[in-house]
Amino acid sequence: MKYTPTIGLEIHAELKTKTKMFCDSANDPDETRPNVNVCPVCLAHPGTLPVINRAAVEHILRVGTAVGGKLADFTEFDRKSYFYPDIPKGYQISQYEHPLVSGGELAGVAITRVHLEEDTARSSHGAGKSLIDFNRAGIPLMELVTEPVIHDAETAGRFARELQLLLRTLGAGEANLEKGEMRIEANISVSDEEGVFGTKVEVKNINSFRSVERAIAYEVERQTALIKSGGKVVQATRGWDEGKQATFHQRFKEGSADYRYFPEPDLPKLYLSEIPEFSGAALRASMPELPWERRARYERSYGMKETDVAYVAATPERAVFFDATAAALGDEKELVALAANYIVSDLAGLYAKKGSEEYATLDPLAFAKLIRLASIGDLSSRGAKDTLLILVEEGGDPERIAEERGLMQVHDTDVLREAITGVLAEETKAVEEYRAGKEAALQYLLGKSMKATKGAGNPGLLKEILVKELG
Ligand code: ADP
Ligand code: MG
């Protein structure tokens, strides 16, 4: 079809390991002092030799297993040569012909390959100087390439988010885009009038999921307009300008031949079938519950709304907290659905205000107790909100908190009657109006009575007593 956008993604993600890909320098993405996690190997001193980090290989194989890809039996590393100051050896050790993983699928998008390589150093330019920090040089880096099978920006965004969640779920990486732990490149083309596949353009430097979607939308529009006006898209690398919300030309793309790939002679070839821990069965047995499995379970077991499921399952921290809450609620469907409701609305609101989510410090047992209190009406929804706020800020026992602050709902008819008697004695005008047939006066008196109980009166009981007293 004419003017159909086609998108393929190339995503890099730093892996969570103790040490770097080919040496024992620390892999610490939070290190702020430059050039402390370095050694002769990752600084490329002559005569040094790389050693494969087994944990990094395992991470990739677990990702491959999760997405249903084919794990290589024979695999090797290759040198990808190019000159740039952030690549101290003059080549990057990567994989070319024999990636660890081929095929697979995630979020409905076919995956071409997943391979392992090393990250480059971080360079920064400014004030007439260029600085290089080698802490990042040699950090294990996953590269995942999708097939060109995406046709809209939303699907691309969904894929990238799902990959981040998968990496976090597997403990393979934190994949924070803001920290550069995950970097997304989008290849975009638009077919011509005859529907013939167009020339692709690669967009780099995208640092949020929203920007992925926006950059793709921008590029699709730009290329479509270009093709319609009789112009030709040239194969190039473009950047994403966050301020201008636009892509801009960076450079014309080099072909892979320029990299002079060849097998890395300093590393052994790997025959994965010779390593028992890397067998398909062993890897599958080590899988945690995967994001899509978790979402299916939430829908199946608790009948939760799809949007609630998506929210609760969107980060491992939320999901772990939710699972612990569900367990504390004996997995009772209605209670768990109510808990999900509170997480999606109230708790999400509180954490949004705080600017960070702190599920790790919120006791799921206490939260579950609050849900029970709310479900049996001991806590009004207002009372539950107030109690939750204190629970988040200070912790403690929700029943205690609610009692101390008079937030428990009052069911005691004597107490309620006393409050109502006081209101009726004061609001003589409204009482007369009600008796004269003005229904609205009842609502007014009910409001006043609720206020007299400091909002803690059980509304049903309160109304019942009020009507009786007025009659
Ligand atoms: P290159 O050799 O230029 O790196 P590849 O074939 O390896 O190209 O593909 C790189 C990325 O570009 C992949 O994510 C792939 O899905 C995507 N891609 C390939 N062809 C197209 C196309 N016509 N339109 C959009 N993306 C494409
Ligand atoms: Mg490529």
Short mmCIF file of C-alpha atoms and ligand atoms in Angstrom, two decimals:
data_model
loop_
_atom_site.label_atom_id
_atom_site.label_comp_id
_atom_site.label_asym_id
_atom_site.label_seq_id
_atom_site.Cartn_x
_atom_site.Cartn_y
_atom_site.Cartn_z
CA MET A 1 0.00 0.00 0.00
CA LYS A 2 1.22 3.46 -0.75
CA TYR A 3 2.81 5.70 1.86
CA THR A 4 2.87 2.91 4.43
CA PRO A 5 5.36 3.55 7.23
CA THR A 6 7.69 0.71 8.18
CA ILE A 7 9.75 0.72 11.33
CA GLY A 8 12.47 -1.53 12.69
CA LEU A 9 14.13 -0.95 16.05
CA GLU A 10 17.70 -1.39 17.23
CA ILE A 11 17.92 -1.26 20.99
CA HIS A 12 21.04 -1.29 23.14
CA ALA A 13 20.84 -2.04 26.85
CA GLU A 14 23.59 -2.15 29.45
CA LEU A 15 23.53 -5.39 31.38
CA LYS A 16 23.63 -5.66 35.15
CA THR A 17 26.80 -7.50 36.09
CA LYS A 18 29.42 -7.04 38.81
CA THR A 19 32.25 -6.58 36.35
CA LYS A 20 32.71 -5.46 32.78
CA MET A 21 32.34 -7.59 29.66
CA PHE A 22 35.97 -8.60 29.22
CA CYS A 23 37.80 -7.58 32.42
CA ASP A 24 37.26 -7.34 36.17
CA SER A 25 36.77 -3.57 36.36
CA ALA A 26 33.53 -2.75 38.16
CA ASN A 27 30.34 -2.27 36.16
CA ASP A 28 28.81 0.51 38.22
CA PRO A 29 26.44 2.78 36.29
CA ASP A 30 26.03 5.01 39.36
CA GLU A 31 29.73 5.88 39.65
CA THR A 32 29.98 9.63 39.15
CA ARG A 33 33.77 10.10 39.43
CA PRO A 34 35.27 9.70 35.96
CA ASN A 35 37.86 7.05 35.09
CA VAL A 36 37.86 5.09 38.33
CA ASN A 37 36.44 1.80 37.06
CA VAL A 38 39.21 1.17 34.59
CA CYS A 39 42.09 -1.24 34.08
CA PRO A 40 44.66 -2.00 31.38
CA VAL A 41 42.18 -4.27 29.57
CA CYS A 42 39.33 -1.77 29.17
CA LEU A 43 41.85 0.99 28.50
CA ALA A 44 43.26 -1.16 25.68
CA HIS A 45 46.85 -1.24 26.83
CA PRO A 46 49.01 -3.31 24.47
CA GLY A 47 49.43 -6.93 25.43
CA THR A 48 46.25 -7.25 27.47
CA LEU A 49 43.74 -9.99 26.78
CA PRO A 50 39.96 -10.07 27.18
CA VAL A 51 38.08 -12.72 29.17
CA ILE A 52 34.37 -13.41 28.54
CA ASN A 53 31.98 -12.45 31.34
CA ARG A 54 29.80 -15.50 31.82
CA ALA A 55 27.02 -13.59 33.61
CA ALA A 56 26.59 -11.31 30.60
CA VAL A 57 26.25 -14.31 28.26
CA GLU A 58 23.68 -15.78 30.60
CA HIS A 59 21.63 -12.56 30.64
CA ILE A 60 21.40 -12.59 26.85
CA LEU A 61 20.46 -16.26 26.78
CA ARG A 62 17.72 -15.62 29.35
CA VAL A 63 16.36 -12.75 27.27
CA GLY A 64 16.47 -15.03 24.23
CA THR A 65 14.64 -17.78 26.10
CA ALA A 66 11.98 -15.34 27.32
CA VAL A 67 11.23 -14.09 23.80
CA GLY A 68 11.24 -17.60 22.34
CA GLY A 69 14.32 -16.99 20.19
CA LYS A 70 16.69 -19.65 18.92
CA LEU A 71 19.79 -19.89 21.10
CA ALA A 72 22.97 -20.39 19.16
CA ASP A 73 24.92 -23.52 19.73
CA PHE A 74 28.05 -22.16 18.09
CA THR A 75 28.72 -18.52 18.83
CA GLU A 76 31.70 -16.22 18.64
CA PHE A 77 32.71 -12.61 19.05
CA ASP A 78 33.87 -10.34 16.26
CA ARG A 79 35.89 -7.19 15.98
CA LYS A 80 34.04 -4.21 14.60
CA SER A 81 36.70 -1.72 13.59
CA TYR A 82 36.25 1.99 13.52
CA PHE A 83 38.14 4.97 14.81
CA TYR A 84 36.71 7.16 17.50
CA PRO A 85 38.28 8.29 20.78
CA ASP A 86 35.56 6.55 22.82
CA ILE A 87 36.66 3.17 21.47
CA PRO A 88 40.16 2.74 22.91
CA LYS A 89 41.12 -0.45 21.07
CA GLY A 90 40.15 1.02 17.69
CA TYR A 91 37.54 -1.72 17.47
CA GLN A 92 34.57 -2.84 19.49
CA ILE A 93 34.18 -6.48 20.39
CA SER A 94 30.72 -7.37 19.15
CA GLN A 95 28.99 -10.25 17.38
CA TYR A 96 28.30 -10.42 13.68
CA GLU A 97 27.67 -13.74 11.93
CA HIS A 98 26.84 -15.78 15.00
CA PRO A 99 24.72 -13.85 17.48
CA LEU A 100 23.77 -15.55 20.73
CA VAL A 101 20.06 -15.37 19.87
CA SER A 102 18.20 -15.39 16.55
CA GLY A 103 14.47 -14.84 16.12
CA GLY A 104 11.83 -14.59 18.79
CA GLU A 105 8.97 -12.23 19.41
CA LEU A 106 8.01 -9.58 21.94
CA ALA A 107 4.85 -7.51 22.14
CA GLY A 108 3.80 -8.94 18.78
CA VAL A 109 6.98 -7.76 17.05
CA ALA A 110 9.34 -10.24 15.40
CA ILE A 111 12.92 -10.08 16.63
CA THR A 112 15.81 -10.60 14.23
CA ARG A 113 18.65 -11.13 16.68
CA VAL A 114 20.00 -10.41 20.12
CA HIS A 115 23.73 -10.19 20.52
CA LEU A 116 26.32 -9.23 23.08
CA GLU A 117 28.95 -6.54 22.77
CA GLU A 118 30.83 -4.00 24.87
CA ASP A 119 29.82 -0.42 25.52
CA THR A 120 32.00 2.50 24.46
CA ALA A 121 33.48 5.16 26.73
CA ARG A 122 31.41 8.27 27.36
CA SER A 123 32.65 11.41 25.68
CA SER A 124 31.54 14.94 26.38
CA HIS A 125 32.35 17.98 24.35
CA GLY A 126 32.34 21.63 25.27
CA ALA A 127 34.34 24.77 26.01
CA GLY A 128 36.91 23.86 23.37
CA LYS A 129 37.65 20.55 25.07
CA SER A 130 36.55 16.97 24.68
CA LEU A 131 36.57 14.75 27.75
CA ILE A 132 36.40 10.98 27.90
CA ASP A 133 35.20 8.85 30.79
CA PHE A 134 36.26 5.22 30.44
CA ASN A 135 34.07 3.93 33.27
CA ARG A 136 31.54 2.92 30.65
CA ALA A 137 34.08 1.42 28.25
CA GLY A 138 33.63 -2.33 28.22
CA ILE A 139 30.34 -2.53 30.10
CA PRO A 140 28.36 -5.49 28.73
CA LEU A 141 25.84 -4.28 26.20
CA MET A 142 22.94 -6.14 24.68
CA GLU A 143 21.94 -5.25 21.16
CA LEU A 144 18.50 -6.32 20.04
CA VAL A 145 17.34 -5.82 16.46
CA THR A 146 13.74 -6.21 15.32
CA GLU A 147 12.47 -7.10 11.88
CA PRO A 148 11.00 -4.20 9.88
CA VAL A 149 7.46 -5.25 10.77
CA ILE A 150 6.22 -2.28 12.79
CA HIS A 151 3.88 0.12 11.03
CA ASP A 152 2.99 2.68 13.65
CA ALA A 153 4.68 4.66 16.40
CA GLU A 154 2.54 3.25 19.22
CA THR A 155 3.58 -0.34 18.48
CA ALA A 156 7.23 0.75 18.53
CA GLY A 157 6.70 2.48 21.88
CA ARG A 158 4.91 -0.55 23.29
CA PHE A 159 7.74 -2.84 22.18
CA ALA A 160 10.40 -0.66 23.80
CA ARG A 161 8.47 -0.41 27.08
CA GLU A 162 7.89 -4.15 27.15
CA LEU A 163 11.59 -4.79 26.56
CA GLN A 164 12.50 -2.53 29.46
CA LEU A 165 10.05 -4.38 31.69
CA LEU A 166 11.41 -7.73 30.53
CA LEU A 167 15.01 -6.73 31.29
CA ARG A 168 13.99 -5.54 34.75
CA THR A 169 11.93 -8.65 35.40
CA LEU A 170 14.85 -10.88 34.43
CA GLY A 171 17.27 -8.79 36.50
CA ALA A 172 19.30 -8.36 33.31
CA GLY A 173 19.41 -4.57 33.49
CA GLU A 174 17.76 -1.46 34.86
CA ALA A 175 17.33 -0.07 31.34
CA ASN A 176 16.69 3.52 32.42
CA LEU A 177 16.51 5.66 29.30
CA GLU A 178 17.40 8.88 31.14
CA LYS A 179 20.60 7.28 32.37
CA GLY A 180 21.50 5.98 28.94
CA GLU A 181 21.23 2.41 30.19
CA MET A 182 18.85 1.72 27.33
CA ARG A 183 19.22 3.45 23.94
CA ILE A 184 16.66 3.17 21.21
CA GLU A 185 17.32 3.71 17.53
CA ALA A 186 14.40 3.70 15.14
CA ASN A 187 14.78 2.86 11.44
CA ILE A 188 11.94 4.39 9.51
CA SER A 189 10.87 4.21 5.89
CA VAL A 190 7.73 5.08 3.96
CA SER A 191 6.65 3.19 0.84
CA ASP A 192 6.07 5.09 -2.40
CA GLU A 193 3.02 5.52 -4.66
CA GLU A 194 3.35 1.95 -5.92
CA GLY A 195 3.74 0.64 -2.39
CA VAL A 196 7.40 -0.21 -2.92
CA PHE A 197 9.47 -0.36 0.29
CA GLY A 198 11.18 2.99 0.82
CA THR A 199 14.71 3.94 1.81
CA LYS A 200 15.19 3.87 5.57
CA VAL A 201 16.48 6.59 7.81
CA GLU A 202 17.90 5.85 11.25
CA VAL A 203 17.02 8.14 14.16
CA LYS A 204 19.33 8.20 17.20
CA ASN A 205 19.63 10.05 20.53
CA ILE A 206 16.08 9.35 21.61
CA ASN A 207 15.89 9.41 25.39
CA SER A 208 12.32 8.69 26.36
CA PHE A 209 9.56 6.39 25.22
CA ARG A 210 7.40 9.34 24.28
CA SER A 211 10.22 10.69 22.15
CA VAL A 212 10.47 7.34 20.37
CA GLU A 213 6.84 7.73 19.35
CA ARG A 214 7.20 11.40 18.48
CA ALA A 215 10.40 10.93 16.48
CA ILE A 216 8.77 8.17 14.44
CA ALA A 217 5.64 10.23 13.84
CA TYR A 218 7.78 13.20 12.79
CA GLU A 219 9.91 11.14 10.43
CA VAL A 220 6.88 9.41 8.85
CA GLU A 221 5.34 12.80 8.17
CA ARG A 222 8.60 14.25 6.80
CA GLN A 223 9.27 11.30 4.50
CA THR A 224 5.68 11.09 3.29
CA ALA A 225 5.67 14.79 2.37
CA LEU A 226 9.05 14.37 0.67
CA ILE A 227 7.88 11.38 -1.40
CA LYS A 228 4.58 13.05 -2.32
CA SER A 229 6.42 16.12 -3.58
CA GLY A 230 8.54 13.94 -5.84
CA GLY A 231 11.63 14.00 -3.64
CA LYS A 232 13.80 11.05 -2.60
CA VAL A 233 14.62 9.90 0.93
CA VAL A 234 18.37 9.43 1.34
CA GLN A 235 19.73 6.78 3.66
CA ALA A 236 21.14 8.66 6.62
CA THR A 237 21.45 8.88 10.36
CA ARG A 238 19.38 11.61 11.95
CA GLY A 239 19.24 12.88 15.50
CA TRP A 240 16.21 13.75 17.60
CA ASP A 241 16.08 17.32 18.86
CA GLU A 242 14.01 17.25 22.04
CA GLY A 243 13.66 21.04 22.16
CA LYS A 244 12.51 21.40 18.57
CA GLN A 245 10.62 18.07 18.64
CA ALA A 246 12.14 17.35 15.25
CA THR A 247 14.71 15.07 13.64
CA PHE A 248 17.77 16.59 11.99
CA HIS A 249 20.42 15.31 9.61
CA GLN A 250 23.60 14.01 11.27
CA ARG A 251 25.49 11.98 8.71
CA PHE A 252 25.13 9.68 5.75
CA LYS A 253 25.17 6.06 6.84
CA GLU A 254 28.21 3.87 6.38
CA GLY A 255 27.75 0.31 5.13
CA SER A 256 28.76 -2.62 7.35
CA ALA A 257 31.73 -3.37 5.06
CA ASP A 258 33.45 -0.30 6.46
CA TYR A 259 33.68 -1.99 9.84
CA ARG A 260 35.86 -4.85 8.54
CA TYR A 261 34.24 -7.39 10.85
CA PHE A 262 36.31 -10.48 11.59
CA PRO A 263 36.32 -13.07 14.39
CA GLU A 264 38.04 -11.88 17.56
CA PRO A 265 41.22 -13.98 17.74
CA ASP A 266 41.79 -13.32 21.46
CA LEU A 267 38.58 -15.02 22.60
CA PRO A 268 37.56 -18.67 22.47
CA LYS A 269 34.61 -19.76 20.31
CA LEU A 270 31.70 -20.96 22.39
CA TYR A 271 29.78 -24.21 21.97
CA LEU A 272 26.86 -23.54 24.28
CA SER A 273 25.62 -27.15 24.30
CA GLU A 274 28.80 -27.99 26.17
CA ILE A 275 27.76 -25.75 29.05
CA PRO A 276 25.01 -27.49 31.09
CA GLU A 277 23.76 -24.30 32.79
CA PHE A 278 23.10 -22.82 29.37
CA SER A 279 20.89 -25.62 28.11
CA GLY A 280 17.39 -24.60 27.03
CA ALA A 281 15.85 -26.63 29.85
CA ALA A 282 18.07 -25.07 32.53
CA LEU A 283 17.40 -21.59 31.24
CA ARG A 284 13.65 -22.13 31.07
CA ALA A 285 13.65 -23.46 34.62
CA SER A 286 15.37 -20.28 35.79
CA MET A 287 12.73 -17.96 34.27
CA PRO A 288 10.70 -15.87 36.68
CA GLU A 289 7.08 -15.15 35.84
CA LEU A 290 7.32 -13.07 32.67
CA PRO A 291 5.41 -9.79 32.21
CA TRP A 292 2.79 -11.19 29.84
CA GLU A 293 2.30 -14.27 32.02
CA ARG A 294 1.82 -12.04 35.03
CA ARG A 295 -0.73 -9.86 33.25
CA ALA A 296 -2.68 -12.91 32.09
CA ARG A 297 -2.72 -14.21 35.66
CA TYR A 298 -4.04 -10.92 37.02
CA GLU A 299 -6.86 -10.88 34.49
CA ARG A 300 -7.69 -14.54 35.01
CA SER A 301 -7.46 -14.65 38.79
CA TYR A 302 -8.86 -11.31 39.82
CA GLY A 303 -10.97 -10.18 36.87
CA MET A 304 -9.14 -6.87 36.91
CA LYS A 305 -9.65 -4.22 34.24
CA GLU A 306 -7.02 -4.27 31.48
CA THR A 307 -5.82 -0.75 32.33
CA ASP A 308 -5.47 -1.68 36.02
CA VAL A 309 -3.56 -4.81 35.07
CA ALA A 310 -1.26 -2.84 32.79
CA TYR A 311 -0.54 -0.28 35.52
CA VAL A 312 0.05 -2.74 38.34
CA ALA A 313 2.24 -5.01 36.21
CA ALA A 314 4.24 -2.19 34.59
CA THR A 315 7.17 -2.35 37.02
CA PRO A 316 8.52 -5.29 39.03
CA GLU A 317 8.28 -3.20 42.24
CA ARG A 318 4.55 -2.61 41.77
CA ALA A 319 3.93 -6.21 40.83
CA VAL A 320 5.86 -7.59 43.81
CA PHE A 321 3.96 -5.29 46.15
CA PHE A 322 0.65 -6.19 44.56
CA ASP A 323 1.35 -9.92 44.76
CA ALA A 324 2.24 -9.64 48.44
CA THR A 325 -0.96 -7.67 49.05
CA ALA A 326 -3.04 -10.25 47.17
CA ALA A 327 -1.48 -13.03 49.25
CA ALA A 328 -2.26 -11.12 52.45
CA LEU A 329 -5.87 -10.82 51.26
CA GLY A 330 -6.08 -14.59 50.82
CA ASP A 331 -6.35 -14.07 47.06
CA GLU A 332 -10.01 -13.13 47.49
CA LYS A 333 -11.06 -11.78 44.12
CA GLU A 334 -13.16 -8.79 45.28
CA LEU A 335 -10.66 -7.70 47.90
CA VAL A 336 -7.73 -7.96 45.49
CA ALA A 337 -9.61 -5.99 42.84
CA LEU A 338 -10.31 -3.32 45.47
CA ALA A 339 -6.61 -3.28 46.38
CA ALA A 340 -5.75 -2.83 42.69
CA ASN A 341 -8.17 0.07 42.60
CA TYR A 342 -6.44 1.76 45.51
CA ILE A 343 -3.03 1.20 43.94
CA VAL A 344 -4.07 2.62 40.57
CA SER A 345 -5.85 5.68 41.95
CA ASP A 346 -4.91 6.65 45.52
CA LEU A 347 -1.45 5.21 45.87
CA ALA A 348 -0.47 6.28 42.36
CA GLY A 349 -1.67 9.78 43.18
CA LEU A 350 0.33 9.92 46.42
CA TYR A 351 3.51 8.70 44.76
CA ALA A 352 3.03 11.07 41.83
CA LYS A 353 2.92 13.93 44.32
CA LYS A 354 6.07 12.65 46.04
CA GLY A 355 7.77 12.28 42.69
CA SER A 356 8.84 8.68 43.33
CA GLU A 357 7.29 5.32 44.02
CA GLU A 358 8.24 3.72 47.31
CA TYR A 359 6.63 0.32 47.22
CA ALA A 360 9.69 -1.19 48.86
CA THR A 361 9.01 0.68 52.11
CA LEU A 362 5.24 0.18 52.16
CA ASP A 363 4.19 -2.87 54.17
CA PRO A 364 1.82 -4.98 52.03
CA LEU A 365 0.32 -6.53 55.19
CA ALA A 366 -0.64 -3.10 56.51
CA PHE A 367 -1.96 -2.07 53.11
CA ALA A 368 -4.01 -5.28 52.91
CA LYS A 369 -5.47 -4.52 56.34
CA LEU A 370 -6.49 -1.08 55.16
CA ILE A 371 -8.23 -2.66 52.18
CA ARG A 372 -10.14 -5.00 54.49
CA LEU A 373 -11.22 -2.09 56.71
CA ALA A 374 -12.41 -0.20 53.65
CA SER A 375 -14.24 -3.21 52.24
CA ILE A 376 -16.30 -3.80 55.40
CA GLY A 377 -17.06 -0.11 55.74
CA ASP A 378 -14.99 0.50 58.87
CA LEU A 379 -13.13 3.06 56.81
CA SER A 380 -14.95 5.41 54.49
CA SER A 381 -13.22 6.06 51.20
CA ARG A 382 -12.22 9.46 52.63
CA GLY A 383 -10.94 7.80 55.82
CA ALA A 384 -9.06 5.21 53.79
CA LYS A 385 -7.36 7.92 51.73
CA ASP A 386 -6.25 9.79 54.87
CA THR A 387 -5.06 6.60 56.53
CA LEU A 388 -3.16 5.60 53.41
CA LEU A 389 -1.35 8.92 53.36
CA ILE A 390 -0.09 8.34 56.89
CA LEU A 391 0.74 4.74 56.10
CA VAL A 392 2.90 5.91 53.20
CA GLU A 393 4.56 8.70 55.18
CA GLU A 394 5.11 6.99 58.52
CA GLY A 395 4.06 3.37 58.28
CA GLY A 396 2.21 1.70 61.16
CA ASP A 397 -1.02 -0.16 61.70
CA PRO A 398 -3.92 1.25 59.66
CA GLU A 399 -6.52 0.47 62.33
CA ARG A 400 -4.43 2.25 64.97
CA ILE A 401 -3.80 5.20 62.67
CA ALA A 402 -7.49 5.51 61.82
CA GLU A 403 -8.59 5.19 65.47
CA GLU A 404 -6.05 7.72 66.75
CA ARG A 405 -7.18 10.26 64.21
CA GLY A 406 -10.87 9.52 64.43
CA LEU A 407 -10.99 8.21 60.90
CA MET A 408 -12.76 4.93 61.64
CA GLN A 409 -16.35 4.95 60.54
CA VAL A 410 -18.76 5.27 63.43
CA HIS A 411 -21.40 2.55 63.45
CA ASP A 412 -22.43 3.23 67.06
CA THR A 413 -26.05 4.38 66.73
CA ASP A 414 -25.96 6.22 70.07
CA VAL A 415 -23.03 8.32 68.95
CA LEU A 416 -24.67 9.02 65.59
CA ARG A 417 -28.01 9.90 67.19
CA GLU A 418 -26.29 12.32 69.55
CA ALA A 419 -24.63 14.11 66.63
CA ILE A 420 -27.95 14.29 64.77
CA THR A 421 -29.85 15.61 67.79
CA GLY A 422 -27.35 18.45 68.07
CA VAL A 423 -27.74 19.31 64.38
CA LEU A 424 -31.56 19.23 64.48
CA ALA A 425 -31.57 21.55 67.50
CA GLU A 426 -29.52 24.11 65.58
CA GLU A 427 -30.92 23.78 62.09
CA THR A 428 -34.54 24.55 62.90
CA LYS A 429 -35.16 26.26 59.58
CA ALA A 430 -34.02 23.26 57.51
CA VAL A 431 -36.06 20.95 59.72
CA GLU A 432 -39.20 23.02 59.06
CA GLU A 433 -38.46 23.04 55.32
CA TYR A 434 -38.05 19.28 55.29
CA ARG A 435 -41.32 18.80 57.14
CA ALA A 436 -42.97 21.16 54.65
CA GLY A 437 -41.94 18.67 51.91
CA LYS A 438 -38.61 20.09 50.67
CA GLU A 439 -36.51 16.97 50.00
CA ALA A 440 -33.32 18.94 49.45
CA ALA A 441 -33.32 19.89 53.11
CA LEU A 442 -32.67 16.25 54.02
CA GLN A 443 -29.47 16.23 52.03
CA TYR A 444 -28.42 19.44 53.76
CA LEU A 445 -29.12 18.01 57.22
CA LEU A 446 -27.30 14.81 56.33
CA GLY A 447 -24.27 16.86 55.33
CA LYS A 448 -24.36 18.76 58.61
CA SER A 449 -24.71 15.53 60.59
CA MET A 450 -21.77 13.96 58.76
CA LYS A 451 -19.76 17.05 59.58
CA ALA A 452 -20.78 16.73 63.23
CA THR A 453 -19.23 13.24 63.20
CA LYS A 454 -16.10 14.73 61.62
CA GLY A 455 -16.85 12.77 58.48
CA ALA A 456 -16.59 9.47 60.32
CA GLY A 457 -20.27 8.58 60.49
CA ASN A 458 -21.45 5.58 58.50
CA PRO A 459 -23.51 7.36 55.81
CA GLY A 460 -26.19 4.66 55.54
CA LEU A 461 -26.80 4.50 59.28
CA LEU A 462 -26.65 8.25 59.59
CA LYS A 463 -29.40 8.73 57.01
CA GLU A 464 -31.55 6.04 58.54
CA ILE A 465 -31.42 7.64 61.99
CA LEU A 466 -31.89 11.14 60.60
CA VAL A 467 -35.08 10.20 58.73
CA LYS A 468 -36.40 8.45 61.83
CA GLU A 469 -35.66 11.46 64.06
CA LEU A 470 -37.25 13.88 61.59
CA GLY A 471 -40.32 11.69 61.30
P1 ADP B 1 21.78 -2.11 8.19
O1 ADP B 1 22.58 -3.11 7.47
O2 ADP B 1 21.67 -0.80 7.49
O3 ADP B 1 22.12 -1.99 9.65
P2 ADP B 1 19.68 -3.98 8.67
O4 ADP B 1 19.03 -4.76 7.60
O5 ADP B 1 20.66 -4.65 9.56
O6 ADP B 1 20.28 -2.66 8.07
O7 ADP B 1 18.52 -3.42 9.56
C1 ADP B 1 18.75 -2.55 10.59
C2 ADP B 1 17.42 -2.13 11.14
O8 ADP B 1 16.65 -1.46 10.15
C3 ADP B 1 16.54 -3.27 11.62
O9 ADP B 1 15.90 -2.91 12.81
C4 ADP B 1 15.53 -3.43 10.51
O10 ADP B 1 14.30 -3.90 11.02
C5 ADP B 1 15.37 -2.02 10.01
N1 ADP B 1 14.97 -1.95 8.63
C6 ADP B 1 15.44 -2.64 7.57
N2 ADP B 1 14.84 -2.27 6.44
C7 ADP B 1 13.93 -1.31 6.77
C8 ADP B 1 12.98 -0.52 6.05
N3 ADP B 1 12.84 -0.62 4.74
N4 ADP B 1 12.25 0.37 6.75
C9 ADP B 1 12.40 0.50 8.07
N5 ADP B 1 13.26 -0.21 8.80
C10 ADP B 1 14.02 -1.11 8.16
MG MG B 2 23.10 -2.36 12.57
#
